[in-house]
XYZ file of C-alpha atoms in Angstrom:
688
model
C 3.128 60.169 -68.513
C -0.090 58.415 -67.629
C 1.425 55.043 -68.545
C 4.434 55.730 -66.279
C 2.158 56.620 -63.327
C 0.278 53.313 -63.598
C 3.575 51.403 -63.676
C 4.750 53.034 -60.429
C 1.419 52.275 -58.739
C 1.545 48.594 -59.699
C 5.126 48.327 -58.379
C 4.135 49.820 -55.012
C 1.212 47.417 -54.671
C 3.456 44.443 -55.523
C 6.089 45.420 -52.961
C 3.396 46.018 -50.316
C 2.076 42.514 -50.730
C 5.498 40.998 -50.131
C 6.148 43.212 -47.105
C 3.108 41.627 -45.351
C 4.352 38.104 -45.835
C 6.493 36.312 -43.171
C 9.763 35.538 -44.898
C 10.223 32.498 -42.651
C 7.038 30.787 -43.800
C 7.244 28.491 -46.769
C 4.977 29.091 -49.724
C 3.951 25.436 -49.484
C 1.146 24.447 -47.038
C 2.262 22.646 -43.827
C 1.504 18.916 -43.831
C -1.383 17.769 -41.675
C -0.667 14.768 -39.411
C -1.906 11.561 -40.932
C -5.292 10.488 -39.520
C -5.171 8.187 -36.518
C -7.603 5.381 -37.212
C -6.795 3.385 -34.089
C -9.406 2.902 -31.391
C -7.406 5.060 -29.010
C -7.103 7.712 -31.691
C -10.881 8.160 -31.765
C -11.013 9.312 -28.137
C -11.524 12.942 -27.161
C -8.742 13.554 -24.658
C -8.934 16.767 -22.587
C -6.144 19.259 -23.127
C -3.090 18.627 -20.944
C -4.406 15.347 -19.490
C -1.208 13.490 -18.659
C -2.535 9.939 -18.029
C -1.130 9.919 -14.518
C -2.503 7.335 -12.079
C -0.539 8.809 -9.153
C 0.398 12.242 -7.942
C 2.058 14.118 -5.107
C 0.356 14.822 -1.789
C 2.263 17.044 0.625
C 1.088 16.113 4.108
C 1.758 18.310 7.131
C 0.997 16.757 10.520
C 0.739 18.976 13.602
C 0.971 17.288 16.996
C 1.939 18.426 20.486
C 3.133 14.891 21.396
C 6.818 15.304 20.613
C 8.388 12.163 19.191
C 5.103 10.548 18.127
C 5.302 8.354 15.037
C 2.701 8.337 12.275
C 2.119 5.374 10.006
C 0.449 6.667 6.849
C -1.798 4.526 4.657
C -3.739 5.265 1.520
C -7.343 4.209 1.987
C -9.759 3.242 -0.731
C -13.303 2.421 0.331
C -13.982 -0.219 -2.316
C -16.080 -2.941 -0.719
C -18.108 -5.715 -2.310
C -20.461 -8.010 -0.411
C -20.600 -11.775 -0.498
C -22.967 -14.176 1.222
C -21.341 -16.894 3.330
C -22.388 -19.452 5.903
C -20.588 -20.173 9.151
C -21.197 -21.968 12.429
C -21.526 -19.820 15.541
C -20.366 -20.772 19.032
C -23.650 -22.498 19.791
C -23.281 -24.719 16.732
C -25.934 -22.907 14.687
C -25.431 -22.387 10.941
C -25.683 -18.674 10.160
C -25.958 -17.048 6.719
C -24.604 -13.523 6.408
C -23.487 -11.040 3.791
C -19.921 -10.006 4.563
C -17.680 -7.317 3.045
C -14.770 -8.214 0.781
C -11.916 -5.753 0.286
C -8.667 -6.491 -1.525
C -5.215 -5.775 -0.103
C -4.910 -2.592 -2.166
C -7.619 -0.932 -0.055
C -4.986 0.049 2.498
C -1.412 0.576 1.378
C 1.285 1.627 3.819
C 2.969 4.676 2.317
C 5.458 5.485 5.030
C 6.286 6.454 8.598
C 7.248 9.893 9.912
C 8.190 11.255 13.325
C 6.905 14.425 14.975
C 9.761 16.843 15.638
C 9.206 20.373 16.869
C 5.450 19.810 16.785
C 5.453 19.021 13.045
C 6.002 16.172 10.611
C 6.092 16.905 6.872
C 6.202 14.304 4.139
C 5.700 14.183 0.363
C 3.903 11.064 -0.831
C 3.091 9.578 -4.211
C -0.571 8.619 -3.879
C -2.831 6.955 -6.477
C -5.491 9.292 -7.835
C -8.276 6.852 -6.902
C -7.453 7.169 -3.178
C -10.139 9.166 -1.382
C -8.526 9.624 2.036
C -5.493 8.731 4.127
C -5.541 6.563 7.233
C -3.130 7.868 9.869
C -2.050 5.637 12.750
C -0.363 7.459 15.586
C 2.078 5.529 17.789
C 2.962 7.258 21.029
C 3.917 6.040 24.488
C 3.730 2.434 23.350
C 0.155 2.544 22.021
C -1.752 3.212 18.795
C -4.628 5.508 17.877
C -5.953 6.020 14.372
C -8.009 8.502 12.348
C -8.821 9.355 8.750
C -7.727 12.495 6.966
C -10.220 14.760 5.286
C -11.520 13.486 1.963
C -9.189 14.100 -0.958
C -9.929 14.505 -4.661
C -8.157 13.265 -7.778
C -6.326 16.605 -7.932
C -2.540 16.309 -7.777
C -0.348 17.858 -6.508
C -2.324 18.438 -3.315
C -1.513 19.970 0.060
C -3.110 18.237 3.050
C -2.970 19.036 6.767
C -3.796 16.888 9.778
C -3.969 17.924 13.435
C -3.130 14.962 15.639
C -2.954 16.732 18.980
C -6.400 15.442 19.948
C -5.609 11.896 18.793
C -4.577 10.500 22.161
C -3.112 7.177 23.259
C -2.880 5.984 26.846
C 0.180 5.190 28.944
C 1.330 1.662 29.593
C 0.308 -0.091 32.816
C 2.859 -0.396 35.562
C 5.503 -3.061 35.147
C 5.020 -6.104 37.361
C 7.884 -7.883 39.059
C 6.435 -11.287 38.314
C 8.749 -14.046 37.179
C 8.614 -14.005 33.400
C 8.665 -17.795 33.304
C 5.273 -17.916 35.021
C 1.898 -16.964 33.642
C 1.748 -13.193 33.951
C -1.579 -12.273 32.433
C -5.163 -11.760 33.477
C -7.593 -13.611 31.207
C -10.793 -11.804 30.244
C -13.809 -13.967 29.382
C -17.117 -13.126 27.683
C -20.148 -15.136 26.674
C -23.364 -14.951 24.685
C -25.299 -13.917 27.774
C -23.302 -10.698 28.125
C -21.351 -11.811 31.200
C -17.805 -10.534 31.673
C -15.277 -11.894 34.162
C -11.541 -12.308 34.652
C -9.544 -15.426 35.450
C -6.202 -15.548 37.218
C -4.412 -18.338 35.311
C -2.156 -19.128 38.272
C -4.940 -20.207 40.644
C -8.038 -20.084 38.341
C -9.868 -17.646 40.626
C -12.442 -15.478 38.871
C -13.773 -11.945 39.368
C -17.104 -10.857 37.892
C -17.114 -7.505 36.112
C -20.028 -5.408 34.974
C -22.238 -7.052 32.339
C -21.727 -6.121 28.721
C -24.235 -4.070 26.740
C -25.282 -7.290 25.015
C -24.139 -10.858 24.592
C -21.161 -11.535 22.361
C -19.074 -14.315 20.840
C -15.982 -12.080 20.596
C -13.566 -9.989 22.637
C -10.189 -8.436 21.786
C -7.903 -6.409 24.042
C -5.871 -3.319 23.162
C -3.726 -3.666 26.262
C -1.590 -0.628 25.548
C -4.610 1.684 25.540
C -6.377 -0.392 28.260
C -9.528 -1.025 26.253
C -11.257 -3.994 24.700
C -13.660 -4.526 21.810
C -16.709 -6.761 21.413
C -19.255 -7.367 18.648
C -22.893 -7.865 19.595
C -24.117 -11.415 18.950
C -27.255 -10.298 17.093
C -28.011 -7.965 14.210
C -27.121 -5.218 13.514
C -23.844 -6.441 15.108
C -22.726 -3.324 16.946
C -19.003 -2.873 17.553
C -18.359 -1.780 21.157
C -15.296 -0.483 22.974
C -14.882 -0.599 26.762
C -12.176 1.207 28.744
C -10.353 -0.557 31.598
C -9.079 1.404 34.588
C -5.890 -0.475 35.478
C -5.295 1.780 38.487
C -8.739 0.985 39.931
C -8.845 -2.797 40.143
C -9.458 -3.113 36.393
C -12.857 -1.442 36.563
C -14.755 -1.457 33.261
C -16.418 1.636 31.781
C -19.731 2.130 30.078
C -19.513 1.007 26.431
C -18.725 3.273 23.516
C -20.469 2.260 20.285
C -17.824 2.418 17.567
C -20.110 1.214 14.790
C -23.846 0.768 15.285
C -24.266 -1.445 12.206
C -21.082 -3.398 11.538
C -23.004 -5.666 9.211
C -21.438 -8.985 10.216
C -20.952 -11.126 13.269
C -19.173 -14.334 14.049
C -16.867 -16.214 16.316
C -13.356 -14.707 16.050
C -11.784 -11.370 16.945
C -8.239 -10.205 17.790
C -6.533 -6.878 18.346
C -2.985 -6.897 16.952
C -1.215 -4.702 19.525
C 1.921 -4.410 17.398
C -0.128 -3.044 14.484
C -3.067 -1.185 15.990
C -5.692 -3.048 13.916
C -8.556 -5.403 14.687
C -8.782 -8.772 12.932
C -12.177 -10.449 12.612
C -12.768 -13.904 11.169
C -15.498 -16.377 10.399
C -15.515 -19.461 8.215
C -12.435 -19.177 5.934
C -12.174 -15.388 5.802
C -10.235 -12.857 7.860
C -11.038 -9.136 7.863
C -8.645 -6.408 8.888
C -10.637 -3.628 10.567
C -9.959 -0.038 11.532
C -10.700 0.088 15.286
C -11.700 3.738 15.000
C -14.878 2.969 13.033
C -14.963 -0.738 12.176
C -14.383 -0.177 8.455
C -13.010 -3.135 6.522
C -9.478 -2.428 5.329
C -8.504 -5.796 3.838
C -9.953 -9.242 3.273
C -7.835 -12.395 3.520
C -8.781 -15.845 2.288
C -7.633 -18.887 4.259
C -6.502 -21.808 2.111
C -7.779 -25.363 2.349
C -5.723 -26.083 5.466
C -8.789 -25.791 7.720
C -10.593 -29.117 7.962
C -13.421 -27.441 9.882
C -14.268 -23.757 9.565
C -16.828 -23.453 12.379
C -16.413 -21.664 15.705
C -13.107 -20.942 17.368
C -11.013 -17.808 17.576
C -7.927 -16.052 16.190
C -4.921 -14.769 18.152
C -1.515 -13.189 17.599
C 1.480 -13.822 19.870
C 4.021 -11.224 20.934
C 6.506 -12.749 18.459
C 4.124 -12.011 15.580
C 2.912 -15.606 15.161
C -0.747 -16.088 14.276
C -2.941 -18.982 15.433
C -6.533 -19.993 14.862
C -8.786 -22.442 16.613
C -11.890 -23.910 15.003
C -14.108 -26.806 15.936
C -11.508 -28.890 14.098
C -8.522 -28.006 16.302
C -5.559 -25.619 16.486
C -3.885 -24.113 13.398
C -0.865 -21.911 12.738
C -1.527 -19.160 10.191
C 0.899 -17.552 7.753
C -0.012 -14.264 6.075
C 1.738 -14.144 2.704
C 3.424 -10.822 2.055
C 1.714 -8.754 -0.599
C -1.127 -11.252 -0.970
C -4.642 -11.832 0.302
C -3.975 -15.533 0.870
C -3.382 -16.998 4.328
C -1.967 -20.490 4.804
C -3.255 -22.692 7.654
C -1.284 -25.631 9.067
C -2.891 -27.854 11.671
C -0.988 -28.077 14.944
C -3.240 -30.450 16.919
C -2.493 -33.953 15.639
C -5.935 -35.418 16.383
C -9.452 -34.106 16.592
C -9.807 -32.470 19.973
C -12.290 -34.023 22.437
C -13.849 -30.562 22.819
C -14.960 -27.790 20.473
C -12.841 -24.647 21.062
C -14.702 -21.341 21.138
C -11.812 -19.046 21.994
C -8.062 -18.556 21.789
C -5.537 -16.458 23.686
C -1.708 -16.511 23.725
C -0.024 -15.536 26.994
C 3.162 -13.491 27.291
C 5.506 -15.921 29.018
C 8.995 -16.326 27.595
C 7.786 -19.667 26.264
C 4.165 -18.808 25.529
C 1.190 -21.094 25.957
C -2.157 -20.956 24.218
C -5.332 -20.765 26.258
C -8.529 -22.209 24.815
C -12.068 -22.554 26.196
C -14.694 -25.090 25.146
C -18.335 -24.466 24.298
C -19.877 -26.086 27.360
C -21.456 -24.341 30.351
C -19.629 -24.200 32.655
C -16.648 -23.900 30.346
C -13.264 -25.443 30.920
C -9.972 -23.807 30.009
C -7.189 -25.688 28.262
C -3.507 -24.792 28.146
C -2.053 -25.829 24.793
C 1.495 -26.104 23.473
C 2.140 -23.895 20.442
C 4.246 -26.555 18.716
C 2.228 -29.754 19.072
C -1.228 -28.691 20.161
C -0.936 -30.874 23.254
C -3.071 -29.600 26.125
C -3.858 -29.703 29.832
C -7.268 -28.942 31.391
C -7.931 -26.131 33.903
C -11.320 -25.316 35.436
C -12.226 -21.800 36.640
C -13.921 -21.514 40.015
C -17.319 -20.544 38.590
C -20.190 -22.037 36.628
C -20.109 -19.648 33.683
C -19.713 -20.275 29.980
C -16.862 -18.808 27.903
C -17.356 -17.863 24.256
C -14.161 -15.861 23.860
C -10.930 -14.997 25.663
C -8.424 -12.196 25.669
C -5.720 -11.033 28.062
C -4.157 -8.135 29.914
C -0.378 -8.610 30.281
C 1.029 -7.568 33.648
C 4.592 -7.135 32.488
C 6.332 -5.466 29.604
C 9.819 -5.787 28.309
C 11.731 -2.569 27.810
C 12.117 -1.981 24.090
C 15.773 -1.589 23.138
C 17.582 0.580 20.629
C 20.210 -1.705 19.101
C 21.906 0.934 16.946
C 21.593 3.809 19.463
C 20.032 6.148 16.919
C 17.210 7.290 19.209
C 14.635 5.196 17.352
C 13.330 2.223 19.411
C 13.667 -1.210 17.845
C 9.911 -1.782 17.673
C 9.657 1.250 15.355
C 13.059 1.153 13.654
C 12.830 -0.311 10.158
C 16.619 -0.621 10.232
C 17.437 -1.530 13.866
C 21.127 -2.150 13.145
C 21.741 0.927 10.995
C 22.244 4.157 12.981
C 21.928 6.317 9.857
C 18.282 5.611 9.179
C 15.153 4.661 11.072
C 12.004 5.064 8.956
C 11.017 4.570 5.342
C 8.435 5.453 2.723
C 7.670 3.028 -0.094
C 6.038 3.609 -3.486
C 3.766 2.136 -4.647
C 3.576 -0.535 -1.913
C 5.887 -2.415 0.413
C 5.489 -5.667 -1.508
C 3.729 -4.619 -4.710
C 4.909 -2.996 -7.915
C 4.019 -0.058 -10.086
C 4.585 -0.305 -13.825
C 5.971 1.837 -16.655
C 4.800 0.841 -20.125
C 6.239 2.221 -23.377
C 5.574 2.481 -27.079
C 8.999 2.842 -28.713
C 8.135 4.409 -32.137
C 8.092 8.041 -30.965
C 7.459 10.499 -32.571
C 5.515 8.251 -34.909
C 2.238 6.489 -34.270
C 2.425 3.221 -32.319
C -0.068 0.408 -31.976
C -1.048 1.449 -28.433
C -0.572 -1.950 -26.858
C 2.044 -0.378 -24.557
C 4.102 -3.548 -24.405
C 7.298 -2.671 -26.277
C 8.944 -2.321 -22.861
C 7.257 -2.863 -19.481
C 9.320 -2.110 -16.377
C 7.963 -2.585 -12.861
C 9.223 -0.219 -10.168
C 9.339 0.163 -6.390
C 11.068 3.074 -4.610
C 12.058 3.035 -0.934
C 13.201 6.221 0.802
C 15.328 5.529 3.872
C 14.792 8.302 6.400
C 16.456 9.474 9.598
C 14.773 10.767 12.762
C 14.601 14.264 11.248
C 12.400 12.901 8.436
C 15.177 13.473 5.908
C 16.113 10.936 3.251
C 19.645 9.548 3.577
C 19.415 6.915 0.850
C 17.026 5.663 -1.793
C 16.558 2.122 -3.068
C 15.071 1.806 -6.557
C 14.005 -1.683 -7.599
C 13.204 -2.402 -11.247
C 11.825 -5.630 -12.647
C 12.074 -5.775 -16.436
C 8.718 -7.450 -16.913
C 8.373 -7.561 -20.696
C 10.557 -6.830 -23.711
C 9.036 -7.031 -27.157
C 10.769 -9.734 -29.170
C 12.605 -8.936 -32.429
C 12.327 -5.258 -31.567
C 14.629 -2.430 -30.585
C 17.328 -2.895 -27.976
C 16.264 -0.054 -25.719
C 17.745 1.570 -22.622
C 15.940 2.851 -19.556
C 16.750 5.685 -17.165
C 15.350 8.103 -14.588
C 15.872 11.833 -14.364
C 15.367 13.387 -10.925
C 14.077 16.769 -12.019
C 14.577 18.381 -8.602
C 18.148 17.182 -8.006
C 21.518 18.330 -9.261
C 24.341 15.846 -9.859
C 26.243 17.263 -6.882
C 23.470 16.154 -4.508
C 24.172 12.484 -5.285
C 27.154 10.863 -3.582
C 26.955 7.436 -5.209
C 24.831 5.157 -7.392
C 25.328 1.388 -7.478
C 23.505 -1.560 -9.008
C 22.988 -0.382 -12.617
C 23.504 -2.652 -15.636
C 25.452 -0.743 -18.308
C 26.995 -2.818 -21.110
C 27.377 -0.349 -24.015
C 29.761 2.510 -24.651
C 27.037 4.979 -25.691
C 26.337 5.625 -21.993
C 28.993 7.747 -20.281
C 28.924 7.181 -16.517
C 30.661 9.392 -13.942
C 32.669 8.025 -11.041
C 29.667 8.414 -8.714
C 27.428 6.317 -10.993
C 25.373 9.146 -12.540
C 25.295 9.730 -16.268
C 27.835 12.339 -17.333
C 27.121 15.673 -19.035
C 23.701 16.123 -17.485
C 22.321 19.310 -15.939
C 20.140 17.263 -13.559
C 20.759 13.970 -11.772
C 20.197 11.107 -14.246
C 20.554 7.402 -13.519
C 20.645 4.934 -16.410
C 19.334 1.663 -15.018
C 20.137 -0.462 -18.073
C 21.071 0.123 -21.699
C 20.175 -3.144 -23.460
C 16.632 -4.335 -22.902
C 17.105 -7.408 -25.103
C 19.227 -8.920 -22.316
C 15.962 -9.509 -20.433
C 13.826 -11.038 -23.182
C 13.075 -14.268 -21.342
C 10.178 -13.412 -19.050
C 9.792 -14.728 -15.510
C 6.669 -14.927 -13.362
C 8.601 -13.498 -10.415
C 11.512 -11.034 -10.354
C 14.908 -12.724 -10.481
C 17.676 -10.709 -8.782
C 20.256 -12.634 -10.813
C 18.570 -11.816 -14.100
C 15.843 -9.227 -14.560
C 15.534 -7.470 -11.177
C 17.834 -4.524 -10.575
C 18.338 -3.034 -7.117
C 19.844 0.433 -7.493
C 21.069 2.164 -4.354
C 21.373 5.945 -4.376
C 23.102 7.775 -1.533
C 22.587 11.495 -1.167
C 25.499 13.825 -0.418
C 23.498 15.309 2.456
C 20.160 14.147 3.907
C 17.311 15.736 1.951
C 13.706 16.646 2.683
C 11.398 14.356 0.755
C 9.800 17.184 -1.194
C 13.273 18.241 -2.379
C 13.655 14.882 -4.110
C 10.224 14.779 -5.737
C 7.782 11.886 -5.939
C 7.919 8.607 -7.769
C 7.976 7.497 -10.483
C 9.977 10.726 -11.030
C 10.861 11.254 -14.714
C 11.504 7.822 -16.258
C 12.403 7.501 -19.918
C 13.256 5.006 -22.625
C 16.342 5.372 -24.849
C 15.425 4.144 -28.324
C 17.641 1.403 -29.737
C 20.977 2.783 -28.606
C 20.339 6.296 -29.969
C 21.195 8.347 -26.888
C 19.551 11.505 -28.191
C 16.198 9.802 -28.766
C 14.269 9.623 -25.472
C 10.644 8.739 -24.753
C 9.176 10.257 -21.576
C 5.806 10.366 -19.871
C 3.449 13.080 -21.190
C 4.468 16.645 -20.352
C 7.828 15.541 -18.926
C 11.055 17.190 -20.037
C 13.956 15.599 -21.884
C 17.376 15.250 -20.289
C 20.294 17.386 -21.411
C 21.272 14.643 -23.874
C 17.826 14.165 -25.385
C 16.769 15.911 -28.584
C 13.364 16.744 -29.993
C 12.211 15.978 -33.522
C 10.782 19.086 -35.159
C 10.766 17.703 -38.684
C 7.560 18.559 -40.510
C 5.944 15.448 -41.924
C 2.578 13.759 -41.846
C 4.006 10.987 -39.673
C 5.654 13.112 -36.974
C 3.048 13.348 -34.218
C 5.109 15.298 -31.649
C 6.795 18.292 -33.234
C 6.484 20.322 -30.008
C 8.228 17.671 -27.863
C 5.670 17.274 -25.067
C 5.338 13.532 -25.684
C 1.673 13.909 -26.587
C 0.232 13.423 -30.050
C -2.105 16.031 -31.572
C -4.929 13.866 -30.191
C -3.367 14.007 -26.722
C -2.136 10.388 -26.747
C 1.053 9.308 -24.957
C 3.954 7.030 -25.812
C 4.454 6.066 -22.159
C 2.163 5.530 -19.174
C 2.816 4.979 -15.463
C 0.434 2.747 -13.508
C 0.272 2.647 -9.699
C -0.267 -1.115 -9.804
C 1.427 -4.033 -11.509
C 0.323 -3.736 -15.142
C -0.980 -6.757 -17.008
C -0.144 -5.711 -20.550
C -2.293 -6.607 -23.563
C -1.343 -9.078 -26.240
C 0.704 -7.943 -29.227
C -1.201 -5.513 -31.492
C -4.141 -5.431 -29.047
C -4.770 -1.850 -27.984
C -4.908 -1.118 -24.277
C -8.479 0.100 -24.743
C -9.502 -3.423 -25.812
C -8.047 -5.111 -22.728
C -9.252 -2.578 -20.168
C -12.933 -1.711 -20.421
C -12.788 1.566 -18.499
C -9.554 3.031 -19.868
C -11.479 5.124 -22.423
C -13.890 6.560 -19.833
C -10.948 7.400 -17.586
C -9.008 9.138 -20.364
C -11.921 11.095 -21.839
C -12.996 12.288 -18.374
C -9.524 13.629 -17.665
C -9.017 11.021 -14.926
C -12.222 11.676 -12.972
C -14.041 8.470 -13.926
C -12.634 5.032 -13.137
C -9.273 6.198 -11.757
C -8.709 2.542 -10.838
C -9.266 1.307 -14.422
C -6.193 -0.957 -14.200
C -7.502 -3.150 -11.371
C -8.876 -6.654 -11.660
C -12.339 -5.682 -10.424
C -15.427 -7.322 -11.887
C -16.022 -6.042 -15.425
C -12.766 -4.112 -15.619
C -10.720 -6.429 -17.861
C -11.096 -8.580 -20.940
C -8.785 -11.341 -19.830
C -8.695 -13.006 -23.262
C -6.925 -9.920 -24.610
C -4.374 -9.649 -21.787
C -1.181 -11.664 -21.409
């Protein structure tokens, strides 16, 4: 009996042990992922860091000026200083430290229109951007202001009240004959004297003296105000208002910047842009007139045979000119570049040294130049040949710079009758659309870089496939997107590798919201395309840009629209709010070697309906949960808000970019601009 009792007890204990064990769990231990001995694998990546260099900012603008337009720029205050020498208007050699800012410091993100007191827009903004620059255009004039400071946090909601950002009305239209000179010339000198000249009879009128002497003057003739820079340190930037209804009376000065930090001979206000342009020697600086901050630096090529003195001016047709002590030059700003080309227009050395430059507003414009003598003479020059005629004002004063006040304006037309004036309309012959937003920049590219061995460990050079992107949203007057243009430049395809595809899922859009897609390059039968150009059998809208990357193996230094540049046009069924569409680069993905179910996405991005995860348990599978992050938090794809210079084969990205590791381990807080070509940022010997 006792033996039987012990047998029952042992059986109960045995069954109890099994009842506490999960029947779904194997008796064998789960394999640990193989150790990652790469340099990148040694980093400590914060949980859920997604390696994004851009993110969404939802901007809401409030403004009581109905119909005002806002140009929106990202602004990055990254300035270095460089010492240069230049010759001032008195012929003295001056040494100064001047600021240098690259053309990524201000990037135009888009334009919106105030309707019903509001303008809302969703923007894809690099995480290194600290504020937005907003330029309001209303009643034919510009005014600008910065947003509040912004952090690296994305997505981010931002508001801006523009009701107090005022522009002034245009002066009355004159009935002068447009073939005649129709401007008043404004003249300044180093003694602080200010006077006007009537170019028809050369009569002069003295105005109040300036706060201090200056070599420069530039007129914002829409807002009836002009700017000067003091001739001596600390080089204050002044603004003066002009009362056009009171005989052009000049106000007391407003100090815009009490320590601009540089002075020199050349200044212009681009009235079609709302920016100041300052120049000395062979540099040009684009300035924010609200505070004098340097937005961009341009370098003039070797076309200047003399870089001393002179002035810079922009005509109403957008043409730029520069005078120096060596003569008259036409300037060409190269799109998307910091380089400016100079071509000499005056055939011979001029018998005078020009200190100033001004282009009048006649139908066939002339250039007005003053020399550096006292009293100064004025010269009327031809824009084509640099030929000139001499005119002498009726006073004994010197002229160190010139600007103008036009007395007539042409009515701006509306060629497509869409309610958007031609000087604002990005598409003046298309009544459907008026404005646009561009990501990442109007002329630049962002990049998508992939490792194609997912879910297994790659070599982290991120060069198996590199695709550059640029998205343009085409918007109507209601700030709704009618169409989208997606440009892709297949920058690099790894040789003797997989033949991969590339697509984009628009996570916020259903297939029924897309009317048509054109411009894709599909050559295989594993991609099933609907009649409207979208991929079939998808829950969300998916566009396959191309399906065979090996067709683009031969690299080019520039995109070739007949070879490796795709322009994909997407028309929406109905105009959509921008935040309905989402922000670029959306949800791009690589299709591995013709296997439609095997997709590689950016970290924490979802697969399409046709993609499948890989939950197989092995030491080599580094993404069993399908979030496109390894157990160490490393990605198989990255998106860069800048054209990416990829590293050489088998060279990890961390070896080519010195601050990538600090950026990743800080969760994006440190060196958010790690990809730039700033001093000390790159090891160029490791980058292609």
